[in-house]
XYZ file of C-alpha atoms in Angstrom:
620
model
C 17.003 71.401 -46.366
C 13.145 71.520 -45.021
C 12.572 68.745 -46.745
C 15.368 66.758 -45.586
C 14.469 67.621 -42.404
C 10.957 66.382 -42.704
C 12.517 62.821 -44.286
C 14.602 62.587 -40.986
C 12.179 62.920 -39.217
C 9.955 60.654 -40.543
C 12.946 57.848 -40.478
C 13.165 58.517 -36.612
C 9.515 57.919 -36.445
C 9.437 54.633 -38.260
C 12.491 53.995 -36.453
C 10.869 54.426 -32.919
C 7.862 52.666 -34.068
C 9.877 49.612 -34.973
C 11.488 49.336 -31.929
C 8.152 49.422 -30.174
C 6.549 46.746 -32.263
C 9.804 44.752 -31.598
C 9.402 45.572 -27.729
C 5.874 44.926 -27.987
C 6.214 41.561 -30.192
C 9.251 40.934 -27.081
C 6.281 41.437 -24.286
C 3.573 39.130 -25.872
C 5.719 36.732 -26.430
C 6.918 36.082 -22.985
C 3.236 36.742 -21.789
C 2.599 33.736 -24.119
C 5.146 31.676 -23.404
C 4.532 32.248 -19.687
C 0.748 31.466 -20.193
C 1.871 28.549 -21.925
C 4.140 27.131 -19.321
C 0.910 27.804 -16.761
C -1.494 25.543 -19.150
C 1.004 22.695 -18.890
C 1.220 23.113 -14.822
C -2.469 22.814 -14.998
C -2.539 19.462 -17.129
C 0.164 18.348 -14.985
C -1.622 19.132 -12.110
C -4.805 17.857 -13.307
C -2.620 14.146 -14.047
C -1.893 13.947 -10.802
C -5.034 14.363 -9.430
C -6.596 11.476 -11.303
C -3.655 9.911 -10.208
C -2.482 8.923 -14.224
C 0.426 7.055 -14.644
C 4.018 8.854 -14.459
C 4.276 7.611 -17.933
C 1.566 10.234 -19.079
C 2.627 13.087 -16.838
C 6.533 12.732 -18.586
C 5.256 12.974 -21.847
C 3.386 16.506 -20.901
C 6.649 17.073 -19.589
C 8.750 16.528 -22.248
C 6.154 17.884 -24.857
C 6.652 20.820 -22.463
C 10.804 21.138 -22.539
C 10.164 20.305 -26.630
C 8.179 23.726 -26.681
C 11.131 25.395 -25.770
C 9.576 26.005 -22.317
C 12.022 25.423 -19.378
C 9.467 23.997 -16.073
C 9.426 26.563 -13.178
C 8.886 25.747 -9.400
C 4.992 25.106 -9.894
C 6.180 22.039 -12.526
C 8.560 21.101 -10.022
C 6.270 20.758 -6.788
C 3.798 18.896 -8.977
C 5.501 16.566 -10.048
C 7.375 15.959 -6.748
C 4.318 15.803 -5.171
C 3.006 13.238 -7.802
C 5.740 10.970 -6.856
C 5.467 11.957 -3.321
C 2.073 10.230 -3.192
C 2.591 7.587 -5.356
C 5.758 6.328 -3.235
C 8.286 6.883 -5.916
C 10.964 8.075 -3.958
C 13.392 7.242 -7.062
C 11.603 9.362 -9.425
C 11.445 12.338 -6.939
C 15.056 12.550 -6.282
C 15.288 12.767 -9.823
C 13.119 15.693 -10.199
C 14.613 17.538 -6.794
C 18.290 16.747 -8.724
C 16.767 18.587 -11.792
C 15.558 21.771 -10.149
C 18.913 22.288 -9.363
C 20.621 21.873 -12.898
C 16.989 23.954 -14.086
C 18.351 26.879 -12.119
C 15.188 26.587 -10.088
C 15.201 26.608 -6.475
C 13.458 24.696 -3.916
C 10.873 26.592 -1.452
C 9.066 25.526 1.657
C 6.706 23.065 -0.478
C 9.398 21.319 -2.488
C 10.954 20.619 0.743
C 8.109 19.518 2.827
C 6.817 17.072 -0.194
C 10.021 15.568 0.247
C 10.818 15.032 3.704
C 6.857 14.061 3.838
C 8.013 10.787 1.113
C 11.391 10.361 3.053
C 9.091 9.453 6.547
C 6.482 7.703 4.547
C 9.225 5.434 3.570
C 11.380 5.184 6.085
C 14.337 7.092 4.801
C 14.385 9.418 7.567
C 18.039 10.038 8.036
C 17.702 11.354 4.457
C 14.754 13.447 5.440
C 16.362 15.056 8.480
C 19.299 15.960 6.420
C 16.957 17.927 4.202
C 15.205 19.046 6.915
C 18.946 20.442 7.783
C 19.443 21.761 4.195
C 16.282 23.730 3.833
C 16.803 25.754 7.543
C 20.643 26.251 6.537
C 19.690 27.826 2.982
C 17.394 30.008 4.926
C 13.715 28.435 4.023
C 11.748 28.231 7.384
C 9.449 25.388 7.748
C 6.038 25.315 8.418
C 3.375 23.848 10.274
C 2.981 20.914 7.708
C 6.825 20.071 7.867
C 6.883 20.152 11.521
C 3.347 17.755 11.839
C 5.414 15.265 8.821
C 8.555 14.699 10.960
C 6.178 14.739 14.759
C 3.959 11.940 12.577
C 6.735 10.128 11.663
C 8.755 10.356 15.353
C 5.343 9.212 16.873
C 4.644 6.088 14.774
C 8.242 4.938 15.487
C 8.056 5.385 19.363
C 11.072 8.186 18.761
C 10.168 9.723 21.725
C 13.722 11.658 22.571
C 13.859 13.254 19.057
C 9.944 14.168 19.711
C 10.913 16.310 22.405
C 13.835 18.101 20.241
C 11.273 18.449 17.131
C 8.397 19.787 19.932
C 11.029 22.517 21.317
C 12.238 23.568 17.655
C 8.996 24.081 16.576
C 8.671 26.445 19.630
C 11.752 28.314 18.868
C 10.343 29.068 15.624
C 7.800 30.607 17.210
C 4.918 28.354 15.307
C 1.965 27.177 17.504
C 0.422 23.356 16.896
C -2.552 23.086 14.815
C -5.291 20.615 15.282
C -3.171 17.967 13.097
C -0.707 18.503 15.466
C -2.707 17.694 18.763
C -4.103 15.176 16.668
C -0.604 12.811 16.299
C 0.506 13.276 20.102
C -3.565 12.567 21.007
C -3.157 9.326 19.216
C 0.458 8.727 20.120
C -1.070 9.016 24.450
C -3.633 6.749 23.722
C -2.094 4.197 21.932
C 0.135 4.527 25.548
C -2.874 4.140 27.506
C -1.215 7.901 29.222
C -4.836 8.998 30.073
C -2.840 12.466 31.965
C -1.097 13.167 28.564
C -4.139 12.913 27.101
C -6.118 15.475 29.425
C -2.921 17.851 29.544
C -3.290 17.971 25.399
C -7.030 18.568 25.989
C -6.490 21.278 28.350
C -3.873 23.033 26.128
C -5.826 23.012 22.945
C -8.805 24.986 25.027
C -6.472 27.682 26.243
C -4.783 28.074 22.963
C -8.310 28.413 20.590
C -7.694 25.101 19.093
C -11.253 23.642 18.373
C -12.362 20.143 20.176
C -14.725 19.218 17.234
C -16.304 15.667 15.688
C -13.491 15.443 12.914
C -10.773 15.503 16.342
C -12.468 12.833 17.754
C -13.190 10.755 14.785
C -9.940 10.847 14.005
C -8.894 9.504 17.940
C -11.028 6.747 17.208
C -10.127 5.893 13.758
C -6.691 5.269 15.037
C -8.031 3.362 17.997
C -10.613 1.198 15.470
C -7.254 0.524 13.271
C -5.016 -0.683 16.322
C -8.130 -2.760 17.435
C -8.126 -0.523 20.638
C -11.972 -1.065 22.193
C -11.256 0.617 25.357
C -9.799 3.703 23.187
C -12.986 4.277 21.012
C -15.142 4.086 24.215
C -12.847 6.560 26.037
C -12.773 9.322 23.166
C -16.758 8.297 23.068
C -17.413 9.484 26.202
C -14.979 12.770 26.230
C -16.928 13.541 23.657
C -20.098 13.949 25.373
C -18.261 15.267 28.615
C -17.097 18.130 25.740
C -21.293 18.189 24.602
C -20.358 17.134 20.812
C -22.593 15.397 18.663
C -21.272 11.958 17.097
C -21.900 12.354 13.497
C -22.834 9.664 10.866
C -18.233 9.246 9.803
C -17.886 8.748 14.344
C -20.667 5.519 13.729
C -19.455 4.354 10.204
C -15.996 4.241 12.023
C -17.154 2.728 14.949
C -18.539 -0.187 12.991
C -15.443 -0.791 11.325
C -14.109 -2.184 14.935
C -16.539 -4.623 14.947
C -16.232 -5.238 11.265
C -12.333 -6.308 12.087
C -13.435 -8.313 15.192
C -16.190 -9.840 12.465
C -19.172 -8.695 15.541
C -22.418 -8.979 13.722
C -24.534 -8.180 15.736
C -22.988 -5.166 17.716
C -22.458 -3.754 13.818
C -26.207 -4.231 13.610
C -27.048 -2.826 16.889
C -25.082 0.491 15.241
C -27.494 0.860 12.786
C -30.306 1.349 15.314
C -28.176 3.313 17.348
C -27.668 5.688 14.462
C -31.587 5.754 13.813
C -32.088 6.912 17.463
C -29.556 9.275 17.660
C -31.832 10.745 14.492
C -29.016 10.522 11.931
C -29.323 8.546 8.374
C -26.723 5.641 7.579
C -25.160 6.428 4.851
C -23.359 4.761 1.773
C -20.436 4.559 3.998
C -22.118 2.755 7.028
C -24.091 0.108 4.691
C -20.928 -1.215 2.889
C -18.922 -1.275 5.457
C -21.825 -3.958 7.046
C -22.148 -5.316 3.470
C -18.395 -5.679 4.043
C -18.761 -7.194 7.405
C -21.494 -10.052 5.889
C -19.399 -10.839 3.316
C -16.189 -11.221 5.027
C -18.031 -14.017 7.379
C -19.328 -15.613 4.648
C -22.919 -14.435 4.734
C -23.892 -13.348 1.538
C -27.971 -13.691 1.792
C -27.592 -11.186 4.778
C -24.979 -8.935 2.548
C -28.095 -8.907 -0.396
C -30.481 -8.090 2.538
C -28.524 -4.505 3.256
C -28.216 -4.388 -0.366
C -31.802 -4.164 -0.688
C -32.690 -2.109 2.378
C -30.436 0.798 1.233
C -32.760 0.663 -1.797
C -35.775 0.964 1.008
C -34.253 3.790 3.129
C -33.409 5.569 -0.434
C -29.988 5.144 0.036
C -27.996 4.898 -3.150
C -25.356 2.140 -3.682
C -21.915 3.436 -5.300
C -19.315 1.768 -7.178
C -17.165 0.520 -3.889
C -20.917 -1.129 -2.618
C -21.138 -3.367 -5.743
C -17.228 -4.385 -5.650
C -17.697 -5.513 -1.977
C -20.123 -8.236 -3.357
C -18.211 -9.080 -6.165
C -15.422 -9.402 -4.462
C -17.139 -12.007 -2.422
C -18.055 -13.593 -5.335
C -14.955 -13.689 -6.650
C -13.170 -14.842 -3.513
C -15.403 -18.277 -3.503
C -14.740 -18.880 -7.364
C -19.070 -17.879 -8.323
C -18.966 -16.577 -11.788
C -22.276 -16.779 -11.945
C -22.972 -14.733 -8.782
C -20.630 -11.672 -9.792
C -21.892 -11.323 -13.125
C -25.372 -10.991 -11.408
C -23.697 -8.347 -9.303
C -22.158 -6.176 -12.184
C -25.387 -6.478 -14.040
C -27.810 -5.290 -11.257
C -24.980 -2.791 -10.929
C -25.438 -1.585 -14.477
C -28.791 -1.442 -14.256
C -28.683 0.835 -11.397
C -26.548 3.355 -13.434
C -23.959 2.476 -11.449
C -21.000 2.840 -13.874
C -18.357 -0.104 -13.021
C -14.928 0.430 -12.482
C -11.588 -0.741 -13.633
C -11.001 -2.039 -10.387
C -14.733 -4.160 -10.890
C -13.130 -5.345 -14.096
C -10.087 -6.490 -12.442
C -11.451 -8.361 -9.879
C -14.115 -10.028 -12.928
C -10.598 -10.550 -14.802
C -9.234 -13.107 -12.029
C -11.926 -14.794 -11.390
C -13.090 -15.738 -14.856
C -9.209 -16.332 -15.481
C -9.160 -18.970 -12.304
C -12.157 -20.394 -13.368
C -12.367 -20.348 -17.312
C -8.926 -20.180 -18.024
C -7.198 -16.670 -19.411
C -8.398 -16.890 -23.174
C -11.694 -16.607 -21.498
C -10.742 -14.056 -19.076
C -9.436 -11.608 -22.074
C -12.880 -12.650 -24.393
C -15.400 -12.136 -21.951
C -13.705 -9.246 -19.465
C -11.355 -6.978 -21.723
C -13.822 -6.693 -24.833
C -16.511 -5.664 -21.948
C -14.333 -3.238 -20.730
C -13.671 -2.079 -23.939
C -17.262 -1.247 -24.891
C -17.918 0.784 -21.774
C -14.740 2.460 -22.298
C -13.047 1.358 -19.246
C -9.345 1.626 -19.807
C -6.735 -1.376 -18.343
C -4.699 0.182 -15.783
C -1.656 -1.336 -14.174
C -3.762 -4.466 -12.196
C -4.946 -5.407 -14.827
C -1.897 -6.192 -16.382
C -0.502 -7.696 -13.136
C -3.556 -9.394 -12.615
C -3.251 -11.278 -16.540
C 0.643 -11.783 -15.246
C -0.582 -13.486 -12.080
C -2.499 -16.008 -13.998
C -0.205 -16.908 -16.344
C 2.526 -16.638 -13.303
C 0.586 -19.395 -11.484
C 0.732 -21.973 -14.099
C 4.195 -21.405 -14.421
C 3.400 -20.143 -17.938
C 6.570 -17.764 -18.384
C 6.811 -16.960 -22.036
C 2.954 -16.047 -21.788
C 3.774 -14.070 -18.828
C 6.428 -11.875 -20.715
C 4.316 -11.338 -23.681
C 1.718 -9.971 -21.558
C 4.694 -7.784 -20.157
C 5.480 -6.304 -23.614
C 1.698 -5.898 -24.181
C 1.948 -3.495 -21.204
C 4.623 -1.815 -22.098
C 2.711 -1.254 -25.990
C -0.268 0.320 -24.374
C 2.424 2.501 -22.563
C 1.807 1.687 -18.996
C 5.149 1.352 -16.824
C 5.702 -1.836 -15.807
C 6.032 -1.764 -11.554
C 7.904 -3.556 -8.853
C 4.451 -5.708 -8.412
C 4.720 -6.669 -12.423
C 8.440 -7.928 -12.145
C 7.694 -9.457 -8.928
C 4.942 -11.110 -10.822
C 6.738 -12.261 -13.385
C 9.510 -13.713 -11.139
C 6.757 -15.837 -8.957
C 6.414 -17.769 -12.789
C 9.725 -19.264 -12.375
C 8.781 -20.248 -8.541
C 6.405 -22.635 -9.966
C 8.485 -25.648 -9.976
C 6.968 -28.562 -11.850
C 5.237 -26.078 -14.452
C 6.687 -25.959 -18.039
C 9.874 -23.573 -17.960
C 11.424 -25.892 -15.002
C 10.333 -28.636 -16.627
C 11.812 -27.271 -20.110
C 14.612 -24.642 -19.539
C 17.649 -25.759 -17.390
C 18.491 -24.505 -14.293
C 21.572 -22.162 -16.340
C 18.811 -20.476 -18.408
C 16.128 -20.173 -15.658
C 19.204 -18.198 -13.466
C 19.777 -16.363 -16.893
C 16.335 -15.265 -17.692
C 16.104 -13.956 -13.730
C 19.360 -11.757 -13.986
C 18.204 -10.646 -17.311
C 14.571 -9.235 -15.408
C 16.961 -7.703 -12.520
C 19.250 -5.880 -15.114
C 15.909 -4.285 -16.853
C 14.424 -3.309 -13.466
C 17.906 -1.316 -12.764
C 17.501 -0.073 -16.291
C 14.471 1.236 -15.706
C 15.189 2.368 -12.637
C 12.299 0.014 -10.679
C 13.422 -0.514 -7.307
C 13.079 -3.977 -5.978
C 11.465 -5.164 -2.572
C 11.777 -7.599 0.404
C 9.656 -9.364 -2.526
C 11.627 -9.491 -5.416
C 14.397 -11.422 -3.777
C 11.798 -13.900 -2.041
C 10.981 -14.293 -5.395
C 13.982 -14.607 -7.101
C 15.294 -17.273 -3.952
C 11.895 -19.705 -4.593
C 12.475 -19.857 -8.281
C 16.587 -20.201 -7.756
C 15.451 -23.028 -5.366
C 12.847 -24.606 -7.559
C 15.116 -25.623 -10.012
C 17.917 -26.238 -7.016
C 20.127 -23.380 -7.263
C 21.091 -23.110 -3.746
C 24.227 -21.086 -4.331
C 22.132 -18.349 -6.187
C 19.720 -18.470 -3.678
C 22.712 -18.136 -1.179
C 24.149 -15.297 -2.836
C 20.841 -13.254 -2.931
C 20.081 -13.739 0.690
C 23.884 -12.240 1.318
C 23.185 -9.596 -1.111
C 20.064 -9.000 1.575
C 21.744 -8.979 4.379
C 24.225 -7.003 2.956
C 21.614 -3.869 1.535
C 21.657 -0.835 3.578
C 17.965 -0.591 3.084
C 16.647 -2.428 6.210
C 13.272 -2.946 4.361
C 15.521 -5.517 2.051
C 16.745 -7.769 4.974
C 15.438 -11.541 5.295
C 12.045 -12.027 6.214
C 10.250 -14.973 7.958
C 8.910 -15.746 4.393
C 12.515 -16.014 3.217
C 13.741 -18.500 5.687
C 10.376 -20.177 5.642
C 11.338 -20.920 1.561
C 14.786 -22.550 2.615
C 13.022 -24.150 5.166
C 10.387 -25.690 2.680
C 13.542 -26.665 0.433
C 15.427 -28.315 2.872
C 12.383 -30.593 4.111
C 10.929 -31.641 0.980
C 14.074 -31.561 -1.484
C 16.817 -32.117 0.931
C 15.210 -34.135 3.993
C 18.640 -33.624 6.228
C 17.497 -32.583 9.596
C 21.103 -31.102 10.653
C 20.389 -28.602 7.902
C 17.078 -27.827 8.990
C 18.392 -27.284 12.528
C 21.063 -24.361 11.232
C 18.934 -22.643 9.281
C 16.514 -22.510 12.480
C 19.371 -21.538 14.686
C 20.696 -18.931 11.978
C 16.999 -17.535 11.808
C 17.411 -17.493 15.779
C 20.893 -15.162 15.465
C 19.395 -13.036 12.861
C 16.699 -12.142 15.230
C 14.051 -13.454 13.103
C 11.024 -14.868 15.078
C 9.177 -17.963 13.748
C 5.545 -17.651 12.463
C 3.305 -20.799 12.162
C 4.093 -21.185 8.695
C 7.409 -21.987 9.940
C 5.889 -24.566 12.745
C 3.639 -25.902 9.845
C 7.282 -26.933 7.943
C 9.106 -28.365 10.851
C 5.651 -30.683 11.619
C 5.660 -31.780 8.053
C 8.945 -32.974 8.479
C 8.176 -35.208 11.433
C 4.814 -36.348 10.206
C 6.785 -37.770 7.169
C 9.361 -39.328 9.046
C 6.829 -40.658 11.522
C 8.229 -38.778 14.613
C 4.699 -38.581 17.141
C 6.958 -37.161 19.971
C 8.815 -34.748 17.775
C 5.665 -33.101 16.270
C 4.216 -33.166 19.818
C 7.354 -31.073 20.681
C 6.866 -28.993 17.602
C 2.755 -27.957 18.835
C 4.496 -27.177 22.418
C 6.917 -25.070 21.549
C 4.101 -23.109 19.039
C 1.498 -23.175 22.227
C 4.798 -21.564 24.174
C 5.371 -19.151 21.045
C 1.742 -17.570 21.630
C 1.459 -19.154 17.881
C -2.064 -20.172 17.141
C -1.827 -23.608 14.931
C -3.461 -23.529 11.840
C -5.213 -26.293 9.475
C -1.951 -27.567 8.226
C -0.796 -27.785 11.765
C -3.617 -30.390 12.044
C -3.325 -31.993 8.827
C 0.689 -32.656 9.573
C -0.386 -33.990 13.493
C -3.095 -35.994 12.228
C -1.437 -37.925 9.054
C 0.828 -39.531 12.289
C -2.073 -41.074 13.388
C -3.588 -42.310 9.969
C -6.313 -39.275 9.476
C -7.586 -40.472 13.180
C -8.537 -37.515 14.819
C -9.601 -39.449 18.023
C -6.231 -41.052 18.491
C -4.530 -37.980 17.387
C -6.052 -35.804 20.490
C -5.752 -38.888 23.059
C -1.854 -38.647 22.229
C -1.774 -35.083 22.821
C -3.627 -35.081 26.224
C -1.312 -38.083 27.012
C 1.198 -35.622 26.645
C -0.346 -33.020 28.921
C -0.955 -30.868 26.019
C -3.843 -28.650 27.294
C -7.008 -29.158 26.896
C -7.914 -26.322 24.985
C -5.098 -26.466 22.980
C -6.200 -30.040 21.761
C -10.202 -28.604 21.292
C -8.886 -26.168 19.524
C -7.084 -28.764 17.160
C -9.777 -31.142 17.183
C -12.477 -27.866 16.352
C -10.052 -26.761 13.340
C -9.969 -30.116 11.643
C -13.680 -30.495 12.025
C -14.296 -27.042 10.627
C -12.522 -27.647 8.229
């Protein structure tokens, strides 16, 4: 009996013991598995800060759900937030859809990334819905989902739902931040509401909300962008009536105003300013003067900053480098890029897909694409530079403007191989092949199989789930209308009109297309009249491109007095004529320029007017 007792009791023991090492094998396996599932946050995470394609962030993904590991709310924000700043409001719908089937729920941040795309892309009925949702499943928002919806409201002049935002934000008993002050600052002065503007200033002293350099260089960021003068000057001088320092980002931005107004010598009057005020220019301030040079065509003076950041001990970067290749590049000088990217190597100056892409077009306008993939891709390949989405687009682009389709798709597939999602840009691209009428597939295909082949590209961007743009039917219309499909083209436009999507309604550039169609393949003027007037009821305004059309027209028909009409009703438009507009006037008169102006000052066009024509056709 003892020694029964003593065998029972050793059974209980092992018995004990196993269910510990069961427990135990229980507990580090969830610590693992939970560990796990925190390693693949942080390479999703990681993804999305290098901004990698969504291609490569799914395949963590799924390698993720293949690991039997289900993704919790940190996947979930990620990846919302990925799409979030990428613009892919399709793909994050998706994901918010899935945390609901995943038994996951939604917090503050989920919700905030959303409405945050929503705004950014004009869905904002959607986004105050959600903002709805979230308060009515009892998530509060914060500070950032308040300043998302008062950023939005203020860009689009909303000022009524402003106010209601403004008081809820009270009510929830959350106090604006400097962000906050920020968007109404900017909102006042793009109003010119100088009182606003000192009531804001007054509140953010007696609430402890710092006036510092990064407020003000925001204010006159914003003013720089909207090409406000009298704005940057204002916020310069509140900032010395508040004693603060401008720094070396309040001149760098500064310069950028006269960059866009293409003011020299002002930009170099900066630079000495700067010196005075005993601060350094910095990478910043010299390219963005590089950039100023090269934009007006001055590329000695763009090589002379070059070199004097090399005096002052001022390192060039990667952006520095592109600026002058992209001159380069823009004025068709092989020669004088690949002098760039080599003093750019030689500096240790490691170049960048985007220096590669900009290489890729220009050797492929210049050379031709064989030579383009010989000289730029095996380069790339030997410094390790990997293709990225442009420069797929960028090898569709030149095969799109010869009108080269069936090279165009097999570049398409050779994207798709090297598994990098096609994009709206790519199909768009591809489309624009078609629009070359008198290239090979118009010349080759009938018009059946070109309308074929451009349903068959819709029906794989729906597949795909690619949304199209304002674009993709523009582009789909010219190449319906190159090989004169009008009632395709016609049933597109309706199919615009027709979208919910107000981003998807007929442009300018879409009418302008019809416009070109009518006059050069049609020639009936009645037609050209209604699709003016219809442009006219749609509340579409004419831009000089459409001017430019309706002059062509005349000039072929030899209609002085008509075209005449055409430049007064532009002058009355506020629509400055451009070099076509003088070409068009001036083939009435036989390439005279002389008799061209006489005729216009005979018709009391003004003075200035005719200069300026006169001036353009010279400069030219």
């Amino acid at each position: 009996a003892e020694y029964m007792g003593v065998v029972r009791t050793f059974v209980d023991v092992l018995m004990w013991v196993g269910v510990f090492l069961s427990c135990s094998r229980f507990c580090l396996r969830s610590t693992a598995r939970h560990g796990t599932t925190k390693a693949f946050n942080m390479t999703i995470n990681s993804l999305s800060e290098k901004m990698a394609s969504s291609h490569d962030i799914q395949r963590v993904v799924q390698r993720m759900r293949k690991d039997g590991l289900v993704p919790d709310l940190v996947t979930f924000n990620t990846l919302i937030k990925f799409y979030a700043t990428s613009l892919n409001v399709q793909q994050a719908r998706k994901e918010f859809t899935r945390m609901g089937q995943s038994n996951v729920f939604p917090d503050v941040v989920t919700y905030t990334s959303m409405i945050e795309l929503l705004c950014r892309t004009n869905h904002w009925h959607e986004a105050i819905s959600l903002f709805q949702q979230m308060k009515q499943k009892g998530i509060s928002p914060n500070i950032v989902t308040f300043n998302v919806l008062i950023k939005f409201l203020t860009d689009h002049h909303s000022h009524s739902e402003l106010h209601q935002i403004l008081e809820e934000m009270k009510r929830h008993h959350i106090s604006p931040d400097t962000t906050t002050y920020t968007t109404l600052l900017i909102m006042h002065a793009r109003n010119n509401n100088t009182a606003a503007i000192n009531d804001i200033f007054t509140e953010m002293k007696c609430t402890g909300v710092p006036l510092d350099v990064a407020l003000f260089n925001s204010l006159i960021q914003n003013c720089v962008e909207n090409g406000d003068e009298s704005g940057v000057f204002h916020f310069l001088d509140r900032m010395k009536t508040e004693g603060i320092a401008p720094d070396v980002v309040t001149f760098s931005t500064r310069m950028q105003l006269h960059v866009k107004r293409r003011e020299v010598s002002k930009a170099t009057q900066l630079i000495d300013e700067m010196i005075q005020n005993r601060l350094k220019p910095d990478v910043v301030t010299y390219t963005t003067l590089i950039n100023l040079h090269t934009s007006t065509g001055n590329i000695t003076e763009a090589e002379k900053v070059l070199q004097s950041m090399f005096e002052m001990k001022v390192k060039p970067n990667a952006v520095t480098y592109n600026t002058l290749i992209k001159f380069y590049s823009s004025v068709g000088d092989v020669a004088g890029a690949e002098k760039i990217l080599q003093r750019m190597t030689r500096s240790r100056i490691t170049p960048t897909v985007a220096t590669y892409n900009m290489m890729l077009m220009l050797v492929g306008k210049v050379k031709g694409v064989v030579a383009a993939r010989k000289e730029i891709l095996e380069e790339m390949g030997k410094a390790r530079v990997f293709p990225n989405e442009v420069t797929y687009n960028t090898l569709l682009r030149l095969h799109a403007m010869k009108g080269d389709v069936q090279s165009a798709k097999a570049v398409l597939e050779e994207m798709k191989s090297a598994k990098i999602p096609p994009s709206t840009t790519t199909f768009n691209t591809l489309i624009s092949a078609f629009a070359n009428s008198g290239k090979e597939e118009t010349l080759t295909s009938t018009p059946a199989t070109v309308i074929s082949s451009l349903k068959k590209i819709r029906e794989e961007m729906q597949l795909t789930h690619i949304p199209e743009d304002v674009i993709t039917f523009n582009s789909l219309i010219k190449s319906a209308l190159a090989v004169g499909e009008q009632t395709y083209a016609r049933d597109l436009m309706a199919e615009m009109y027709s979208s919910n999507d107000r981003n998807l309604r007929p442009n300018s550039t879409t009418y302008n297309m019809w416009l070109g169609y009518l006059v050069n393949v049609i020639g009936e003027w009645d037609q050209i009249v209604r699709l003016l007037e219809e442009m006219k009821q749609n509340h579409i305004s004419p831009n000089v491109g459409t001017f430019d059309t309706v002059l062509h027209f005349h000039a072929r028909r030899g209609d002085r007095q008509s075209a005449t009409d055409c430049i007064r009703e532009m002058v009355a438009a506020r629509i400055a004529p451009s070099f076509q507009t003088f070409s068009h006037f001036v083939d009435l008169f036989g390439g005279n320029r002389d008799a061209a102006k006489a005729f216009l000052l005979s018709e009391r066009i003004a003075a200035d007017v005719v200069d300026a024509i006169s001036s353009g056709i010279s400069s030219q």
